[in-house]
Amino acid sequence: MKTCIMVSGGDAPGINTAIEAYARLARLGGDQVLGARNGFAGLLDEQLVELDRSLLSLLAGRGGSILPSSRRPALQDPNARERLGDVMRRHGIDNLLLFGGDGTIRHVAPLLAGWDISCIVLPTTIDNDVAGADYTLGHDSACNFATQAVAGIRATAHALPGRIFLLETLGAPTGHLALAIAYTSGADLALLPEYPLELDWLSERLKQIVARQGAALVVLSEAYPDIDRLVKEIPRRTGIRLRYTALGHAQRGADVSHRDRCVARDMSRVAWRAFKDGDRNGTVLWRAGAAILHHGSSPGEHKPPPDRHLYEYINQL
Ligand code: F6P
């Protein structure tokens, strides 16, 4: 069996671990494995590389991906199906192990299944927004990165009180990532795009928090509506200084946490086993604390919005 590993869309911590784990399984099982650089655009251009074992071992715990990804919609090319089939035949590739997030799972995987290309997807996104999955690889590492930022903010907030701190997380259009971080960091408020709050209410609440405890920590998702207005209006309405920190892509490139190292290896094992058992299309989902194979291309349309009870608990609504 010869597998081509590749990444489509945004990277996530844990991809390198999973690649290393899969390559190890393949080696032990007498299978072949190679990588495609630059997503499907690269695969169609035959940008195929051997996976360097020592480099993989070295980078298994680092964020990012040794196989660069791409957001180019290369499969929309009218000749893509034929070209992909040709490349796979020429290089003797039996199947694709694909790392990707929500978009890859909902759009790319069904397309490949329709073209009769064997492909198993490992959901990798810090956003934790994949339908049918309790958890996606990379989320824990991104939360850990934020936890360290929160510790720094808390230290300076204690040392120089009287300010409101807004910490922006990634998360694409969803608030799953921000909610998880707000909860574990004991934030005073969580602002999620799914549940926008009224600015007057927010300003009044922040005034109370700062009066009571000296400073306020707000965790907000990058997709929260009109953040610029928030940053301008809150100080004006409260008379309190506001300091803004955006974690940005540093968060996505975080080092891989212990949990994500375990999840990555478990997912790789399920994917390898599935190919060996003759499964042609599937998604490895993390459910109820374990990696399982969802047979078929797409496990569902959209993940439900972030837990409303948890959100209300954090914000004391
Ligand atoms: O989906 C993963 C993610 O990191 C989101 O959290 C973020 O909104 C987006 O990708 C950023 O994408 P890009 O790297 O293209 O700016």
XYZ file of C-alpha atoms and ligand atoms in Angstrom:
333
model
C 0.000 0.000 0.000
C 1.259 3.466 -0.850
C -0.247 6.479 0.902
C 0.234 10.118 0.019
C -0.091 12.475 3.001
C -1.154 16.055 2.488
C -2.657 19.091 4.202
C -5.489 21.238 2.889
C -6.500 24.618 4.323
C -5.322 25.945 7.689
C -2.687 23.967 9.582
C -3.057 22.994 13.239
C -0.725 21.826 16.002
C -0.466 18.047 15.967
C -0.231 17.547 12.212
C 3.498 16.816 12.418
C 2.893 14.338 15.233
C 0.220 12.558 13.207
C 2.414 12.444 10.095
C 5.254 10.990 12.140
C 2.943 8.414 13.712
C 1.441 7.359 10.375
C 4.859 7.105 8.710
C 6.066 4.909 11.561
C 3.020 2.601 11.260
C 3.476 2.380 7.514
C 7.155 1.530 7.897
C 6.456 -1.177 10.468
C 3.614 -2.565 8.353
C 5.749 -2.716 5.226
C 3.813 0.065 3.493
C 5.069 3.041 1.558
C 4.340 6.663 2.320
C 5.192 10.000 0.750
C 4.040 13.588 1.147
C 2.583 16.209 -1.174
C 3.666 19.800 -0.649
C 1.243 22.721 -1.039
C -2.071 20.903 -0.806
C -3.969 19.756 -3.867
C -2.343 22.418 -6.039
C 1.008 20.843 -5.208
C -0.236 17.277 -5.651
C -1.576 18.091 -9.127
C 1.860 19.537 -9.965
C 3.512 16.375 -8.610
C 5.239 18.157 -5.758
C 5.832 14.855 -4.025
C 8.504 14.354 -1.393
C 9.934 11.523 0.658
C 9.269 11.994 4.366
C 12.537 12.483 6.187
C 12.418 10.283 9.290
C 14.867 12.207 11.425
C 13.245 15.544 10.538
C 9.847 14.089 11.432
C 11.066 12.863 14.810
C 12.616 16.243 15.467
C 9.506 18.226 14.544
C 6.773 15.874 15.791
C 6.049 18.136 18.751
C 6.182 21.418 16.874
C 3.226 23.347 15.478
C 2.656 23.954 11.772
C 3.260 21.229 9.215
C 6.370 19.942 7.504
C 4.124 19.525 4.456
C 2.982 23.037 3.549
C -0.724 23.477 2.874
C -2.628 25.658 0.427
C -5.995 27.385 0.268
C -6.034 27.388 -3.552
C -9.222 25.659 -4.828
C -7.159 23.515 -7.205
C -9.820 20.789 -7.445
C -12.209 23.224 -9.127
C -10.032 23.151 -12.227
C -12.096 21.417 -14.976
C -9.263 18.929 -15.566
C -8.567 18.274 -11.892
C -10.195 14.857 -11.723
C -8.242 13.518 -14.671
C -4.954 15.096 -13.552
C -5.327 13.756 -10.031
C -6.022 10.249 -11.306
C -2.966 10.467 -13.606
C -0.650 11.648 -10.819
C -1.834 8.903 -8.483
C -1.449 6.214 -11.150
C 1.983 7.398 -12.253
C 3.298 7.387 -8.676
C 1.468 4.227 -7.636
C -0.484 6.054 -4.921
C -3.354 3.976 -3.526
C -4.859 6.459 -1.140
C -4.649 9.930 0.392
C -4.352 10.753 4.070
C -5.702 14.260 4.236
C -5.418 16.753 7.089
C -7.910 19.590 7.088
C -10.662 21.490 8.848
C -14.358 22.067 8.386
C -14.119 23.237 4.740
C -11.975 20.290 3.671
C -14.316 17.811 5.319
C -17.534 19.294 3.957
C -16.398 20.124 0.423
C -13.214 18.291 -0.563
C -13.838 14.830 0.912
C -17.251 14.318 -0.795
C -15.752 15.456 -4.098
C -12.945 12.887 -3.838
C -15.406 10.148 -2.868
C -17.482 11.042 -5.943
C -14.330 10.702 -8.079
C -13.662 7.283 -6.508
C -10.383 8.449 -4.971
C -9.616 6.683 -1.714
C -9.156 9.260 1.038
C -9.344 9.400 4.807
C -9.521 12.776 6.520
C -8.115 13.645 9.919
C -9.931 16.733 11.221
C -7.258 19.197 12.244
C -8.296 22.654 13.333
C -7.782 24.721 16.433
C -11.370 25.945 15.962
C -12.970 22.658 17.136
C -15.885 23.301 14.792
C -16.230 20.044 12.848
C -19.710 18.477 12.701
C -19.895 15.103 14.410
C -16.606 15.531 16.312
C -16.349 16.314 20.027
C -12.811 17.424 19.457
C -10.426 18.352 16.618
C -6.669 17.989 16.637
C -4.836 21.183 17.609
C -7.539 22.716 19.793
C -5.886 21.834 23.094
C -2.510 23.236 21.998
C -4.177 26.491 20.937
C -5.933 26.674 24.320
C -2.626 26.085 26.123
C -1.017 28.886 24.151
C -3.839 31.210 25.245
C -3.474 30.082 28.852
C 0.094 31.341 28.857
C -1.001 34.674 27.415
C -3.673 34.940 30.108
C -1.085 34.319 32.825
C 0.964 37.233 31.500
C -2.051 39.494 31.298
C -3.120 38.600 34.822
C 0.363 39.407 36.146
C 0.422 42.856 34.608
C -3.235 43.466 35.507
C -2.409 42.778 39.134
C 0.712 44.937 39.051
C -0.977 47.915 37.421
C -4.716 47.780 38.146
C -7.576 49.819 36.752
C -7.724 48.441 33.225
C -9.867 46.217 31.026
C -8.029 43.538 29.054
C -9.508 42.142 25.863
C -7.880 38.964 24.605
C -8.818 37.981 21.063
C -8.552 34.348 19.990
C -8.801 32.828 16.522
C -11.753 30.526 15.868
C -12.987 31.426 12.367
C -16.749 32.234 12.408
C -17.361 30.203 15.574
C -16.834 30.825 19.285
C -15.879 27.286 20.376
C -12.225 28.157 20.865
C -12.907 31.419 22.715
C -15.438 29.733 25.010
C -12.983 26.975 25.979
C -10.277 29.523 26.747
C -12.603 31.846 28.662
C -13.764 28.941 30.815
C -10.391 27.487 31.733
C -8.727 30.852 32.247
C -11.486 32.071 34.560
C -12.222 35.079 32.365
C -14.737 37.614 33.592
C -16.565 37.605 30.279
C -16.650 35.588 27.058
C -17.716 37.319 23.860
C -18.815 34.911 21.146
C -20.112 35.703 17.651
C -23.068 33.366 18.207
C -24.335 35.368 21.199
C -23.601 39.085 20.740
C -24.148 41.291 23.792
C -25.528 44.763 24.030
C -22.789 47.392 24.351
C -24.463 49.345 27.173
C -24.895 46.184 29.210
C -21.300 45.157 28.553
C -19.906 48.559 29.576
C -21.919 48.585 32.784
C -20.816 45.042 33.679
C -17.156 45.885 33.021
C -17.379 48.977 35.249
C -18.700 46.793 38.066
C -15.994 44.170 37.603
C -13.145 46.703 37.623
C -14.610 48.457 40.683
C -14.883 45.129 42.497
C -11.578 43.472 41.588
C -9.270 46.064 40.056
C -9.170 44.759 36.481
C -11.269 42.785 34.015
C -10.311 40.035 31.596
C -12.508 39.488 28.556
C -11.870 36.681 26.077
C -13.394 37.291 22.689
C -13.508 35.443 19.409
C -12.056 37.040 16.275
C -15.508 36.857 14.633
C -17.292 38.851 17.343
C -19.184 41.628 15.554
C -17.533 45.028 15.202
C -14.528 44.610 17.502
C -13.119 48.012 16.445
C -16.247 49.716 17.768
C -15.972 47.777 21.020
C -12.369 48.870 21.524
C -13.302 52.506 20.908
C -16.611 52.616 22.760
C -15.881 50.674 25.960
C -13.269 53.138 27.297
C -15.503 56.058 26.312
C -18.542 54.621 28.087
C -16.735 53.267 31.147
C -13.966 55.845 31.585
C -11.576 52.887 32.039
C -8.487 52.189 29.941
C -8.689 49.200 27.647
C -5.759 47.094 26.452
C -6.165 44.754 23.505
C -4.185 41.603 22.728
C -4.807 39.493 19.619
C -3.250 36.028 19.752
C -3.472 35.724 15.965
C -1.510 33.111 14.067
C 1.027 32.655 16.862
C -1.779 30.693 18.511
C -2.273 28.440 15.483
C 1.435 27.659 15.325
C 1.624 26.698 19.017
C 3.750 23.797 20.226
C 1.841 20.521 20.469
C 0.335 19.753 23.881
C 0.486 16.327 25.494
C -3.205 15.778 24.777
C -2.812 16.618 21.107
C 0.186 14.304 20.827
C -2.010 11.457 22.106
C -4.947 12.407 19.878
C -2.678 12.690 16.818
C -1.223 9.214 17.351
C -4.617 7.630 18.073
C -6.117 9.209 14.946
C -3.226 8.041 12.785
C -3.635 4.499 14.045
C -7.335 4.496 13.166
C -6.615 5.902 9.680
C -3.890 3.351 8.940
C -6.050 0.470 10.197
C -8.950 1.683 8.049
C -6.852 1.694 4.881
C -5.489 -1.741 5.754
C -9.033 -3.031 6.271
C -9.979 -1.788 2.822
C -11.957 1.306 3.811
C -11.805 3.735 0.910
C -13.414 6.855 2.314
C -13.886 8.083 5.833
C -13.204 10.671 8.507
C -11.444 9.928 11.768
C -13.588 11.541 14.434
C -12.762 12.102 18.074
C -15.860 11.057 20.019
C -16.404 10.199 23.677
C -12.668 10.206 24.347
C -11.564 7.989 21.472
C -10.752 8.115 17.768
C -13.295 6.311 15.588
C -13.771 5.961 11.873
C -16.826 7.580 10.353
C -17.403 5.635 7.135
C -18.231 7.712 4.084
C -17.154 11.175 3.130
C -18.878 13.727 5.339
C -19.958 13.356 8.978
C -22.519 16.196 8.811
C -23.148 19.797 7.872
C -22.484 22.080 10.842
C -21.482 21.673 14.449
C -24.072 23.093 16.876
C -23.215 26.491 18.403
C -21.021 26.680 21.537
C -22.550 25.395 24.780
C -25.034 28.057 25.823
C -25.133 26.954 29.474
C -21.381 27.265 29.822
C -21.478 30.639 28.124
C -24.190 31.873 30.498
C -22.315 30.513 33.482
C -19.109 32.392 32.556
C -20.981 35.620 31.867
C -23.301 35.179 34.831
C -26.376 35.766 32.735
O -9.600 27.635 10.615
C -8.374 27.797 11.257
C -7.997 29.263 11.328
O -6.792 29.377 12.022
C -9.057 30.159 11.967
O -9.033 30.120 13.363
C -8.695 31.493 11.376
O -9.813 32.350 11.293
C -8.231 31.120 9.996
O -7.809 29.778 10.038
C -7.118 31.998 9.487
O -6.837 31.635 8.187
P -5.614 32.211 7.361
O -4.374 31.509 7.829
O -5.929 31.920 5.938
O -5.515 33.684 7.675
